[in-house]
């Protein structure tokens, strides 16, 4: 911004805040098109079955019904998926989970579509479902997918764990299991599709990755990418669930292409809970060793991620657990074996944290156990082992910069000290305890190449438009892009227009996932703006006969500060017959892929870190756990919009506490029993204390203004901190999430002698 | 599964007589609508099809809290739980009811939900039921043959079932509460927007001079087909000095009376354990044997 105003590092309000608050933002559900039809999906009631016969006669005959489609009606490819194409748009021969799609109906009114959906008769031969992921790994188990139930295997080998455990004075070992949870965004999945007179298809969809939706829609319709345009509507949350799940777009597109009428498909909450991607439930076994002086010597782990009926991104999720499974610690000997396994359940996919929250619960629990055995304070113990500048990670990557984890721990120690006076409760059955969780998260997907692209068009009046493919799903990236462009171009924020979420006008920037938008796309925007400014300054340098380095651009004018001279961009552009300056920014992080045999490499250019401190109260007689106080310290490199970062962290604490204490899909023989927010228990405002957020800024030299990211790193340590706090309060180790009252009650019943009363 | 509301006939009678006529006319096809927080959810679920919905909200006089000179209380069936929560009279003189009403759902739900709906829906976990039973409340019912009164204890006949015929609940009458001490405890994983795993309302008349317990009421929620009055437990206390042992005995008796089922919110075994924990805790707090102020989880 101009003069001494800055745009970066300032908590500016969201660009779209006013529209949202006034209820003017347009969500998929708000869209109505002339002649629009409603689509509904016919879904399997069985987790595993052979489709014997589909009878659509009755449904087709209902007044108002305009289409009933089965797999045979799909004009192009019938399978989708971001890594492997294993998920049928509509199943033709077998169904693999309760909710798998079998047919698609459309009618002129939603009620009629519902009736038609229920009138499609499907005859199934019911088969015994594969439900337990461990049993599924046996070669004798029935096959969920033709290639076998073990979908992926990722390894990490560093040093020799035998040697490491021999060097250890204390070894702890335990098993954990985590549950399947849903993203539970406010807005369920939905899309509207329309075909124009030339046969081009436009989709409006709430999405984390419109360009991917475009790929899948084009494949499914059998048309070229250029004939499909995907426009992202205001998106009410994503958290990973609105990436890699292009089905809703494909359904709307299929119906529009088939009938020539605009078509809307909007999932109900129940459909969203039952059928869209989930967080992988994990079975985990860990063994950790340390010396008497408190140095970690070895970590060995094996975990199985239940990826459900389709892979989606299961291989990458489990891979992230493998590369992050030793935590943000220096460990000389590490062995990790991670498996993604198919079962007959709703597919698991990407969800905030991507395989790290699961393993963080396990290793952070065991670090607390080790600290206790070693008689060391949990924070002191971790400080002896955390990564610092110059440390090598378990993948053998040397971290040269921006390793703020020790500082997050030091600040956590202060927070814990402030919480300590609040350990008293005044009721004998209520016990309080404090727990700490530490975690890390590599920024961006663990692969190369990965790239972000942005255009900046600088206009004669100094204002600019930014075009970028990374979409804002509620986390605030459009505002961030405007801050970055404003900072570079020296204009107030209202002089920047940000265009995202339209495949026709924006470059494919990959998905809004993997905590990558600030770092990758933020860099691309910054580079494009810098280049546009550079071009303007070069023109001006010619004009003034000086070096561009001596010039500054502010509020649409190029100034020579020393000589108190200036020229407006308008005049400058006129002089050189320039209409606007367009610049392309491309950023690719510096990573090397992991070796498939050893898991060694530099999968991420940089990492976000965090230490969280939870104060919980446990009712020893009922098992109920309440979060009383919470402090979160995250190293974000640089907070470009501090309030937005705080918002991310507060949201992560709510989400992570729900993961620890209350959320979970409950199954009975492969069928989900709680596909409703009345029984799938998200925590409410009444259950959560205010979160004290502490930002640590260890600048990342390759990040925009030093920034890294915060979306996932803030989520990863939450459940670990809460579970450790429960132990501190009542001396029971919860190994099975969620710690609902009955689970804690059962653990309390088997508790060894009570810890000394506080 | 929730689906779109199907078409139904919506009727809005202006008087009780008119409402009663409609109910006679349409019989089981008609559904009474108060706040709709139970009814509409069930109509969107596939189970309940209502052809005719009779909305009581246009009938004058069905909402309101009336403190009678003798200390008794009359509450109109259409009184919202929010109005009960905001009533300083109820908070001061019938704290048990105040506690039950204020822990239902959320502010938004309470501003819509009525006390009549909470009772007529007849969920074993309805949060106003144990308090109203413990307070000795009576249902005032209006039918073809005029008005009748029925002790709330006799009102519930099973999950979703009541002793009402083709009648309308017009109000609830509660006898004077005197100096009784009471407490409602609700055990639910969430502190808002959650149905009880187990709940218990206790009310004790303890003579401050002698320490002897007069009338005792112990009513359990969510552990039987109906909100359950634990008579044996009450008898353990009545006419006795309240020692810690007695309170424990009463809690054991309550536990024995419970007939819980297992569901998503908890197994039967856990519910049984919680009856003991909550009843004992409520008795200890209400009898003044506990330390500190009353514990109330809302
Ligand atoms: C999100 C949510 C959270 C909830 N949380 C709780 C909770 O914590 N605790 C709890 O107890 N309940 C809870 N409920 C249930 C519900 O809100 C209450 O039971 C409420 O009091 C019902 O009142 P209503 O006026 O909305 O009833 P309605 O839905 O209008 O009616 C309920 C039933 O009673 C009948 N009825 C209503 N009034 C009369 C009358 N005067 N005469 C005869 N029949 C009548 C109706 O025909 C219907 O069968 C919750 C509901 C929701 C949606």
Short mmCIF file of N, CA, C and O in Angstrom, two decimals, chain A residues 290-373:
data_model
loop_
_atom_site.label_atom_id
_atom_site.label_comp_id
_atom_site.label_asym_id
_atom_site.label_seq_id
_atom_site.Cartn_x
_atom_site.Cartn_y
_atom_site.Cartn_z
N UNK A 290 13.92 -44.19 24.29
CA UNK A 290 14.71 -43.01 24.65
C UNK A 290 15.77 -43.40 25.67
O UNK A 290 15.63 -44.40 26.38
N UNK A 291 16.79 -42.58 25.72
CA UNK A 291 17.84 -42.80 26.73
C UNK A 291 17.40 -42.16 28.05
O UNK A 291 16.47 -41.36 28.08
N UNK A 292 18.12 -42.53 29.10
CA UNK A 292 17.81 -41.98 30.43
C UNK A 292 17.88 -40.45 30.43
O UNK A 292 17.14 -39.79 31.11
N UNK A 293 18.78 -39.93 29.62
CA UNK A 293 18.91 -38.46 29.60
C UNK A 293 17.81 -37.82 28.76
O UNK A 293 17.75 -36.59 28.64
N UNK A 294 16.95 -38.62 28.16
CA UNK A 294 15.80 -38.05 27.47
C UNK A 294 15.99 -37.79 25.99
O UNK A 294 15.31 -36.95 25.42
N UNK A 295 16.91 -38.52 25.35
CA UNK A 295 17.04 -38.38 23.90
C UNK A 295 16.34 -39.56 23.23
O UNK A 295 16.55 -40.72 23.59
N UNK A 296 15.52 -39.24 22.24
CA UNK A 296 14.85 -40.30 21.50
C UNK A 296 15.88 -41.08 20.69
O UNK A 296 16.77 -40.50 20.07
N UNK A 297 15.73 -42.41 20.70
CA UNK A 297 16.68 -43.23 19.95
C UNK A 297 16.03 -43.93 18.77
O UNK A 297 16.67 -44.15 17.75
N UNK A 298 14.76 -44.28 18.90
CA UNK A 298 14.12 -45.02 17.81
C UNK A 298 12.61 -44.90 17.89
O UNK A 298 12.03 -44.82 18.97
N UNK A 299 12.01 -44.87 16.71
CA UNK A 299 10.55 -44.94 16.60
C UNK A 299 10.22 -45.99 15.56
O UNK A 299 10.77 -45.97 14.45
N UNK A 300 9.33 -46.90 15.93
CA UNK A 300 8.89 -47.90 14.98
C UNK A 300 7.36 -47.89 14.99
O UNK A 300 6.75 -47.87 16.06
N UNK A 301 6.77 -47.87 13.82
CA UNK A 301 5.31 -47.81 13.78
C UNK A 301 4.77 -48.56 12.59
O UNK A 301 5.42 -48.69 11.55
N UNK A 302 3.57 -49.06 12.80
CA UNK A 302 2.84 -49.72 11.72
C UNK A 302 1.41 -49.21 11.83
O UNK A 302 0.84 -49.17 12.91
N UNK A 303 0.86 -48.77 10.72
CA UNK A 303 -0.52 -48.31 10.78
C UNK A 303 -1.27 -48.69 9.52
O UNK A 303 -0.70 -48.81 8.44
N UNK A 304 -2.54 -48.90 9.73
CA UNK A 304 -3.41 -49.28 8.64
C UNK A 304 -4.52 -48.24 8.56
O UNK A 304 -5.26 -48.03 9.52
N UNK A 305 -4.59 -47.59 7.42
CA UNK A 305 -5.66 -46.61 7.19
C UNK A 305 -6.78 -47.28 6.40
O UNK A 305 -6.53 -47.86 5.34
N UNK A 306 -7.99 -47.20 6.94
CA UNK A 306 -9.14 -47.81 6.28
C UNK A 306 -9.64 -46.81 5.23
O UNK A 306 -10.23 -45.79 5.56
N UNK A 307 -9.38 -47.12 3.97
CA UNK A 307 -9.70 -46.15 2.91
C UNK A 307 -11.10 -46.37 2.34
O UNK A 307 -11.53 -45.64 1.46
N UNK A 308 -11.81 -47.37 2.86
CA UNK A 308 -13.18 -47.59 2.40
C UNK A 308 -13.20 -48.22 1.02
O UNK A 308 -12.25 -48.88 0.60
N UNK A 309 -14.28 -47.97 0.30
CA UNK A 309 -14.51 -48.69 -0.95
C UNK A 309 -13.64 -48.21 -2.10
O UNK A 309 -13.38 -48.96 -3.04
N UNK A 310 -13.20 -46.96 -2.04
CA UNK A 310 -12.44 -46.40 -3.16
C UNK A 310 -11.22 -45.67 -2.63
O UNK A 310 -11.24 -45.16 -1.52
N UNK A 311 -10.18 -45.60 -3.47
CA UNK A 311 -8.91 -45.06 -2.97
C UNK A 311 -8.98 -43.56 -2.73
O UNK A 311 -8.42 -43.06 -1.75
N UNK A 312 -9.65 -42.83 -3.60
CA UNK A 312 -9.61 -41.36 -3.59
C UNK A 312 -8.15 -40.94 -3.43
O UNK A 312 -7.38 -41.08 -4.38
N UNK A 313 -7.75 -40.48 -2.24
CA UNK A 313 -6.35 -40.09 -2.05
C UNK A 313 -5.70 -40.92 -0.95
O UNK A 313 -4.73 -40.49 -0.33
N UNK A 314 -6.25 -42.10 -0.67
CA UNK A 314 -5.79 -42.91 0.46
C UNK A 314 -4.29 -43.17 0.48
O UNK A 314 -3.66 -43.10 1.54
N UNK A 315 -3.74 -43.42 -0.69
CA UNK A 315 -2.30 -43.70 -0.76
C UNK A 315 -1.50 -42.50 -0.25
O UNK A 315 -0.54 -42.65 0.52
N UNK A 316 -1.92 -41.32 -0.64
CA UNK A 316 -1.19 -40.11 -0.24
C UNK A 316 -1.41 -39.78 1.23
O UNK A 316 -0.51 -39.30 1.92
N UNK A 317 -2.61 -40.06 1.73
CA UNK A 317 -2.90 -39.80 3.14
C UNK A 317 -2.00 -40.67 4.02
O UNK A 317 -1.35 -40.19 4.95
N UNK A 318 -1.95 -41.96 3.70
CA UNK A 318 -1.13 -42.85 4.51
C UNK A 318 0.35 -42.51 4.31
O UNK A 318 1.14 -42.57 5.25
N UNK A 319 0.71 -42.09 3.11
CA UNK A 319 2.09 -41.66 2.86
C UNK A 319 2.46 -40.48 3.75
O UNK A 319 3.58 -40.39 4.26
N UNK A 320 1.51 -39.59 3.95
CA UNK A 320 1.78 -38.43 4.82
C UNK A 320 1.99 -38.89 6.26
O UNK A 320 2.83 -38.36 6.99
N UNK A 321 1.22 -39.89 6.69
CA UNK A 321 1.43 -40.43 8.04
C UNK A 321 2.84 -41.00 8.16
O UNK A 321 3.49 -40.85 9.19
N UNK A 322 3.27 -41.67 7.11
CA UNK A 322 4.58 -42.31 7.14
C UNK A 322 5.69 -41.25 7.25
O UNK A 322 6.57 -41.35 8.10
N UNK A 323 5.60 -40.21 6.42
CA UNK A 323 6.68 -39.21 6.44
C UNK A 323 6.62 -38.35 7.71
O UNK A 323 7.62 -37.78 8.12
N UNK A 324 5.42 -38.26 8.32
CA UNK A 324 5.27 -37.41 9.50
C UNK A 324 5.19 -38.20 10.80
O UNK A 324 5.00 -37.62 11.87
N UNK A 325 5.31 -39.53 10.70
CA UNK A 325 5.02 -40.39 11.84
C UNK A 325 6.02 -40.32 12.97
O UNK A 325 5.73 -40.80 14.07
N UNK A 326 7.18 -39.76 12.74
CA UNK A 326 8.14 -39.63 13.84
C UNK A 326 7.98 -38.29 14.54
O UNK A 326 8.72 -37.99 15.48
N UNK A 327 7.02 -37.48 14.08
CA UNK A 327 6.81 -36.19 14.72
C UNK A 327 7.91 -35.20 14.40
O UNK A 327 8.88 -35.54 13.71
N UNK A 328 7.79 -33.98 14.91
CA UNK A 328 8.79 -32.95 14.61
C UNK A 328 10.01 -33.10 15.52
O UNK A 328 10.39 -32.18 16.22
N UNK A 329 10.55 -34.31 15.51
CA UNK A 329 11.64 -34.63 16.43
C UNK A 329 12.83 -35.20 15.67
O UNK A 329 12.67 -35.78 14.59
N UNK A 330 13.99 -35.05 16.28
CA UNK A 330 15.19 -35.69 15.73
C UNK A 330 15.23 -37.11 16.25
O UNK A 330 15.33 -37.33 17.47
N UNK A 331 15.11 -38.07 15.36
CA UNK A 331 15.16 -39.47 15.77
C UNK A 331 16.13 -40.19 14.84
O UNK A 331 15.90 -40.20 13.62
N UNK A 332 17.18 -40.77 15.38
CA UNK A 332 18.18 -41.38 14.48
C UNK A 332 17.69 -42.63 13.77
O UNK A 332 18.10 -42.89 12.64
N UNK A 333 16.84 -43.40 14.43
CA UNK A 333 16.42 -44.67 13.82
C UNK A 333 14.89 -44.71 13.73
O UNK A 333 14.21 -44.66 14.75
N UNK A 334 14.40 -44.82 12.52
CA UNK A 334 12.94 -44.78 12.32
C UNK A 334 12.54 -45.86 11.33
O UNK A 334 13.20 -46.05 10.29
N UNK A 335 11.47 -46.54 11.66
CA UNK A 335 10.91 -47.52 10.73
C UNK A 335 9.40 -47.35 10.74
O UNK A 335 8.77 -47.42 11.79
N UNK A 336 8.85 -47.10 9.56
CA UNK A 336 7.40 -46.91 9.46
C UNK A 336 6.86 -47.79 8.35
O UNK A 336 7.48 -47.88 7.27
N UNK A 337 5.74 -48.40 8.61
CA UNK A 337 5.04 -49.17 7.58
C UNK A 337 3.58 -48.74 7.60
O UNK A 337 2.89 -48.95 8.59
N UNK A 338 3.15 -48.16 6.50
CA UNK A 338 1.77 -47.68 6.42
C UNK A 338 1.02 -48.34 5.28
O UNK A 338 1.56 -48.50 4.18
N UNK A 339 -0.20 -48.71 5.55
CA UNK A 339 -1.03 -49.38 4.54
C UNK A 339 -2.36 -48.64 4.39
O UNK A 339 -2.96 -48.25 5.39
N UNK A 340 -2.79 -48.50 3.17
CA UNK A 340 -4.17 -48.07 2.92
C UNK A 340 -4.92 -49.32 2.46
O UNK A 340 -4.46 -50.02 1.57
N UNK A 341 -6.04 -49.59 3.11
CA UNK A 341 -6.73 -50.86 2.87
C UNK A 341 -8.19 -50.59 2.50
O UNK A 341 -8.87 -49.78 3.13
N UNK A 342 -8.63 -51.30 1.48
CA UNK A 342 -10.03 -51.19 1.06
C UNK A 342 -10.95 -51.98 1.99
O UNK A 342 -10.62 -53.10 2.41
N UNK A 343 -12.09 -51.39 2.30
CA UNK A 343 -13.16 -52.11 3.00
C UNK A 343 -14.49 -51.65 2.39
O UNK A 343 -14.51 -50.72 1.60
N UNK A 344 -15.58 -52.29 2.78
CA UNK A 344 -16.88 -51.90 2.24
C UNK A 344 -17.52 -50.80 3.07
O UNK A 344 -18.57 -50.97 3.69
N UNK A 345 -16.83 -49.67 3.09
CA UNK A 345 -17.37 -48.50 3.81
C UNK A 345 -17.27 -47.28 2.91
O UNK A 345 -16.60 -47.32 1.88
N UNK A 346 -17.89 -46.19 3.35
CA UNK A 346 -17.79 -44.94 2.59
C UNK A 346 -16.32 -44.65 2.36
O UNK A 346 -15.49 -44.87 3.26
N UNK A 347 -15.97 -44.17 1.16
CA UNK A 347 -14.55 -43.92 0.91
C UNK A 347 -14.00 -42.84 1.83
O UNK A 347 -14.66 -41.84 2.10
N UNK A 348 -12.80 -43.08 2.34
CA UNK A 348 -12.10 -42.04 3.07
C UNK A 348 -11.29 -41.25 2.06
O UNK A 348 -10.86 -41.78 1.04
N UNK A 349 -11.09 -39.99 2.33
CA UNK A 349 -10.35 -39.15 1.38
C UNK A 349 -9.50 -38.14 2.11
O UNK A 349 -8.94 -38.43 3.15
N UNK A 350 -9.45 -36.95 1.55
CA UNK A 350 -8.66 -35.90 2.18
C UNK A 350 -9.47 -35.29 3.30
O UNK A 350 -10.66 -35.05 3.16
N UNK A 351 -8.84 -35.09 4.42
CA UNK A 351 -9.45 -34.26 5.45
C UNK A 351 -8.34 -33.57 6.23
O UNK A 351 -7.35 -34.21 6.60
N UNK A 352 -8.55 -32.29 6.44
CA UNK A 352 -7.64 -31.43 7.21
C UNK A 352 -6.72 -32.24 8.14
O UNK A 352 -7.18 -32.81 9.11
N UNK A 353 -5.45 -32.26 7.78
CA UNK A 353 -4.47 -33.01 8.57
C UNK A 353 -3.93 -34.21 7.83
O UNK A 353 -2.80 -34.64 8.06
N UNK A 354 -4.78 -34.81 6.97
CA UNK A 354 -4.32 -35.76 5.96
C UNK A 354 -3.44 -36.88 6.51
O UNK A 354 -2.34 -37.09 6.04
N UNK A 355 -3.89 -37.59 7.53
CA UNK A 355 -3.08 -38.70 8.04
C UNK A 355 -2.17 -38.33 9.19
O UNK A 355 -1.57 -39.20 9.82
N UNK A 356 -2.05 -37.04 9.49
CA UNK A 356 -1.16 -36.64 10.58
C UNK A 356 -1.87 -36.64 11.95
O UNK A 356 -1.30 -37.10 12.93
N UNK A 357 -3.11 -36.15 12.05
CA UNK A 357 -3.75 -36.16 13.38
C UNK A 357 -3.81 -37.57 13.99
O UNK A 357 -3.66 -37.73 15.21
N UNK A 358 -4.03 -38.56 13.14
CA UNK A 358 -4.13 -39.93 13.64
C UNK A 358 -2.81 -40.35 14.32
O UNK A 358 -2.82 -40.81 15.47
N UNK A 359 -1.70 -40.21 13.58
CA UNK A 359 -0.44 -40.68 14.15
C UNK A 359 0.04 -39.76 15.27
O UNK A 359 0.74 -40.19 16.19
N UNK A 360 -0.36 -38.48 15.22
CA UNK A 360 0.05 -37.56 16.29
C UNK A 360 -0.53 -38.01 17.63
O UNK A 360 0.12 -37.90 18.66
N UNK A 361 -1.77 -38.52 17.61
CA UNK A 361 -2.37 -39.01 18.85
C UNK A 361 -1.49 -40.12 19.43
O UNK A 361 -1.20 -40.14 20.62
N UNK A 362 -1.02 -41.01 18.55
CA UNK A 362 -0.23 -42.14 19.02
C UNK A 362 1.15 -41.70 19.53
O UNK A 362 1.52 -42.00 20.67
N UNK A 363 1.89 -40.96 18.71
CA UNK A 363 3.26 -40.67 19.16
C UNK A 363 3.29 -39.66 20.31
O UNK A 363 4.12 -39.76 21.20
N UNK A 364 2.35 -38.74 20.31
CA UNK A 364 2.35 -37.78 21.42
C UNK A 364 1.90 -38.45 22.72
O UNK A 364 2.36 -38.09 23.80
N UNK A 365 1.01 -39.43 22.64
CA UNK A 365 0.65 -40.19 23.84
C UNK A 365 1.87 -40.91 24.38
O UNK A 365 2.15 -40.89 25.58
N UNK A 366 2.62 -41.54 23.46
CA UNK A 366 3.77 -42.31 23.92
C UNK A 366 4.90 -41.40 24.42
O UNK A 366 5.64 -41.77 25.33
N UNK A 367 5.04 -40.22 23.84
CA UNK A 367 6.06 -39.31 24.37
C UNK A 367 5.72 -38.92 25.81
O UNK A 367 6.61 -38.82 26.66
N UNK A 368 4.43 -38.73 26.09
CA UNK A 368 4.04 -38.45 27.47
C UNK A 368 4.36 -39.63 28.39
O UNK A 368 4.82 -39.45 29.51
N UNK A 369 4.10 -40.83 27.87
CA UNK A 369 4.41 -42.03 28.67
C UNK A 369 5.91 -42.10 28.95
O UNK A 369 6.32 -42.40 30.08
N UNK A 370 6.69 -41.83 27.92
CA UNK A 370 8.15 -41.86 28.11
C UNK A 370 8.59 -40.81 29.13
O UNK A 370 9.40 -41.10 30.02
N UNK A 371 8.05 -39.62 28.99
CA UNK A 371 8.43 -38.54 29.92
C UNK A 371 8.14 -38.96 31.35
O UNK A 371 8.95 -38.76 32.25
N UNK A 372 6.98 -39.59 31.54
CA UNK A 372 6.61 -40.03 32.89
C UNK A 372 7.60 -41.06 33.40
O UNK A 372 8.08 -40.99 34.52
N UNK A 373 7.93 -42.04 32.52
CA UNK A 373 8.86 -43.09 32.94
C UNK A 373 10.25 -42.52 33.23
O UNK A 373 10.98 -43.03 34.07
#
